[in-house]
Short mmCIF file of C-alpha atoms in Angstrom, two decimals:
data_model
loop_
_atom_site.label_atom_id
_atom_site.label_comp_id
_atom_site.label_asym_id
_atom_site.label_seq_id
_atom_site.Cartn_x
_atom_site.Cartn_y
_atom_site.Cartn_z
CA UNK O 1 106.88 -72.97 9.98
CA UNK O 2 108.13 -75.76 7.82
CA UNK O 3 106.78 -76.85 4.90
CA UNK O 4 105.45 -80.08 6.02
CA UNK O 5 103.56 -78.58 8.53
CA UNK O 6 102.19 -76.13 6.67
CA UNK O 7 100.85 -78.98 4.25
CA UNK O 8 99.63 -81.40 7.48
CA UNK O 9 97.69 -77.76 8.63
CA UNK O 10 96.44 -77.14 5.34
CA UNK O 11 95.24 -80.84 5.14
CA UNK O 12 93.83 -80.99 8.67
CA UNK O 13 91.48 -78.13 7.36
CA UNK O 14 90.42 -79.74 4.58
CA UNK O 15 89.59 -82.66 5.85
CA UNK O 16 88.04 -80.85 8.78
CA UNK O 17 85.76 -78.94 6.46
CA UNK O 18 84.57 -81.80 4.26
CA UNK O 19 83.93 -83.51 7.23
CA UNK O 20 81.10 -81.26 8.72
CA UNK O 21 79.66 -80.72 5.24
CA UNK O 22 79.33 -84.33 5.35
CA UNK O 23 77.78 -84.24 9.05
CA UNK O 24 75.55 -81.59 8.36
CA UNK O 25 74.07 -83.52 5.06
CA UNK O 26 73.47 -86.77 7.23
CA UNK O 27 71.78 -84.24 9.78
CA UNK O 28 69.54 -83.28 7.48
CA UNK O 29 68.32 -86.72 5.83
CA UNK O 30 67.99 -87.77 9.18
CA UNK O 31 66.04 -85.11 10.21
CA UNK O 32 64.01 -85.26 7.20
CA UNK O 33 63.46 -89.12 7.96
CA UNK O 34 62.30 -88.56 11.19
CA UNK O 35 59.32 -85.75 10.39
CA UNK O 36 58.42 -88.43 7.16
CA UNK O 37 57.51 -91.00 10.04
CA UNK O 38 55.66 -88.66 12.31
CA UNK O 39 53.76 -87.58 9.37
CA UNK O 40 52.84 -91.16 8.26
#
């Protein structure tokens, strides 16, 4: 495996990872959103 490719992976997981910390904190607020208006 070449270098660049090892770097595009490595990047590709990264940006993988970030990206369903960043779905699962939008989950949540939305979530949290939702129960605040069926409680009001």
């Amino acid at each position: 495996m070449s270098v660049t490719g090892l770097a595009l992976s490595l990047l590709i997981a990264i940006v993988s990872i970030s990206l369903c910390f960043l779905w699962k904190k939008v989950n949540q607020e939305m979530v949290i959103n939702l129960m605040e208006k069926r409680l009001l």
